[in-house]
PDB file of C-alpha atoms in Angstrom:
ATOM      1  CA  UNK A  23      98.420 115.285 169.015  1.00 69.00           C
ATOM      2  CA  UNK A  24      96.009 116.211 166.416  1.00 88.00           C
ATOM      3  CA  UNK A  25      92.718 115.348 165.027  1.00 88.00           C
ATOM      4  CA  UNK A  26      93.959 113.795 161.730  1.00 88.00           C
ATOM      5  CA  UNK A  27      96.609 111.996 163.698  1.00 91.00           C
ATOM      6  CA  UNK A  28      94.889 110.501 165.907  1.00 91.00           C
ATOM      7  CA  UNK A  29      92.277 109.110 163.389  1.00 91.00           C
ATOM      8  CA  UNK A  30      95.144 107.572 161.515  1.00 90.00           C
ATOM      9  CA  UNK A  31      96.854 105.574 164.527  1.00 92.00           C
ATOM     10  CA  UNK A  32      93.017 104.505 164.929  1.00 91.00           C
ATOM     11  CA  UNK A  33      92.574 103.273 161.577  1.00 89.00           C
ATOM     12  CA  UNK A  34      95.981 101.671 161.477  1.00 90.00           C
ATOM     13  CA  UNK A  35      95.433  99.795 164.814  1.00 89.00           C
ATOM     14  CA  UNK A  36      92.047  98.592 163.424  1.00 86.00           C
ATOM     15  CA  UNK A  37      93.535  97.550 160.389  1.00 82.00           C
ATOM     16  CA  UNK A  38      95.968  95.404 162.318  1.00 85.00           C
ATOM     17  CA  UNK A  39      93.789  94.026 164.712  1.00 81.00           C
ATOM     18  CA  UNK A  40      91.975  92.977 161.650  1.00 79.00           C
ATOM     19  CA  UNK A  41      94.990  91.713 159.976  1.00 75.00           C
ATOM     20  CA  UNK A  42      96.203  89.758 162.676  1.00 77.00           C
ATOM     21  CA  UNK A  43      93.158  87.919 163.788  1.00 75.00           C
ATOM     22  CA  UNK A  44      91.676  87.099 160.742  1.00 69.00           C
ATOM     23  CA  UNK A  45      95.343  85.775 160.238  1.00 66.00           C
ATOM     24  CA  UNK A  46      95.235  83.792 163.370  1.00 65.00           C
ATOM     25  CA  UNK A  47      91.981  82.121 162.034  1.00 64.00           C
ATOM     26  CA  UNK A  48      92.609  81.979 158.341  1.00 60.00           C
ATOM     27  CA  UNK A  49      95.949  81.112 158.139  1.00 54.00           C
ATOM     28  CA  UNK A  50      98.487  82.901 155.920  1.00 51.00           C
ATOM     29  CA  UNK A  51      96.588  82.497 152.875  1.00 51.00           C
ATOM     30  CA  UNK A  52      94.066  85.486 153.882  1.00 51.00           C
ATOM     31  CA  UNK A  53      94.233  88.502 151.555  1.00 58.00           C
ATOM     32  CA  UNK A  54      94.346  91.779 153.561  1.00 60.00           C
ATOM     33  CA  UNK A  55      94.067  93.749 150.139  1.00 64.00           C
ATOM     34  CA  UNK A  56      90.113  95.271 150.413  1.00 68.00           C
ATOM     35  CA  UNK A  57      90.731  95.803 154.441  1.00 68.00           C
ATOM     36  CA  UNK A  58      93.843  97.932 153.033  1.00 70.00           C
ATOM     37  CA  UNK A  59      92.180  99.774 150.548  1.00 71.00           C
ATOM     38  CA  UNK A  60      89.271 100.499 153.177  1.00 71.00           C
ATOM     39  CA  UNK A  61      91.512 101.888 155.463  1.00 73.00           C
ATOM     40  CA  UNK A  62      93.789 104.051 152.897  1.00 74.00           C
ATOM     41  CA  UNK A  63      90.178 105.736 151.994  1.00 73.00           C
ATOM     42  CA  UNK A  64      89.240 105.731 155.680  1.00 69.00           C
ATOM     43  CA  UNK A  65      92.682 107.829 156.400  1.00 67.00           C
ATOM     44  CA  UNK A  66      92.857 109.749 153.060  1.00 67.00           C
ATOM     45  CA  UNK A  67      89.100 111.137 153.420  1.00 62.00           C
ATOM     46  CA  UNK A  68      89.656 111.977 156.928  1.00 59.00           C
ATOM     47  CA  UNK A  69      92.844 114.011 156.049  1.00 58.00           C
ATOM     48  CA  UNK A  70      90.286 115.585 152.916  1.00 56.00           C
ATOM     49  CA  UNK A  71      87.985 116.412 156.076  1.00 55.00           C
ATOM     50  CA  UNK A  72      89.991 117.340 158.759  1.00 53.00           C
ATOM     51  CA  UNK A  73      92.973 119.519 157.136  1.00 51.00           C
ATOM     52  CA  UNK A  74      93.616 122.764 158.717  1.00 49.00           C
ATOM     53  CA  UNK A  75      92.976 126.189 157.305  1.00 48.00           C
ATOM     54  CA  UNK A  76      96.497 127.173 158.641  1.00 49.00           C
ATOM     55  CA  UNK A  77      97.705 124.516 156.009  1.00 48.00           C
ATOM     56  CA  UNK A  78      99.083 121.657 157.629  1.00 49.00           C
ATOM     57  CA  UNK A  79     102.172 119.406 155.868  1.00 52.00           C
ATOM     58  CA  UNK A  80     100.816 116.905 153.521  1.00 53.00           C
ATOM     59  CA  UNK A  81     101.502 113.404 154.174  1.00 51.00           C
ATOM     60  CA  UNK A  82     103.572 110.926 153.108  1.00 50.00           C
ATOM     61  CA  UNK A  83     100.666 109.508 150.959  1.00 53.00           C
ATOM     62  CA  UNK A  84      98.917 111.892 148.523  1.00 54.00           C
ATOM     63  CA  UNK A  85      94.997 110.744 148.741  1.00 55.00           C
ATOM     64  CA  UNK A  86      94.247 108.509 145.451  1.00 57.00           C
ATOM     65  CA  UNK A  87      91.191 110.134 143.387  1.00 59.00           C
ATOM     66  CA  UNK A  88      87.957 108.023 143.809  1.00 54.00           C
ATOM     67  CA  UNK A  89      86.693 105.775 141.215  1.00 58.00           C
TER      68      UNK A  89
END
């Protein structure tokens, strides 16, 4: 498994750790929209970072430009 891989299952079993407890606590009327957001930067950056010089297949999700 490699690096960038391995940071993304991270990020996406934060995010739903996140997701679900704050669920559990909040009810269904919690927005997970910023925690989302933080996460697609998290994993986009990471990929910026961490992409091999042997070129590695780009992902599914093309990293957004920053603001």
């Amino acid at each position: 498994m490699s690096q960038l891989e391995r940071v993304i299952r991270r990020a996406r079993a934060v995010a739903w750790i996140y997701a679900t407890r704050a669920r559990a606590s909040n009810g269904r009327r919690w927005r997970a929209a910023p925690l989302i957001k933080w996460a697609r930067r998290r994993v986009s950056v990471s990929s910026f970072s961490l992409r091999s010089p042997a070129g590695a297949p780009p992902g599914p999700r093309r990293p957004s430009p920053g603001p």
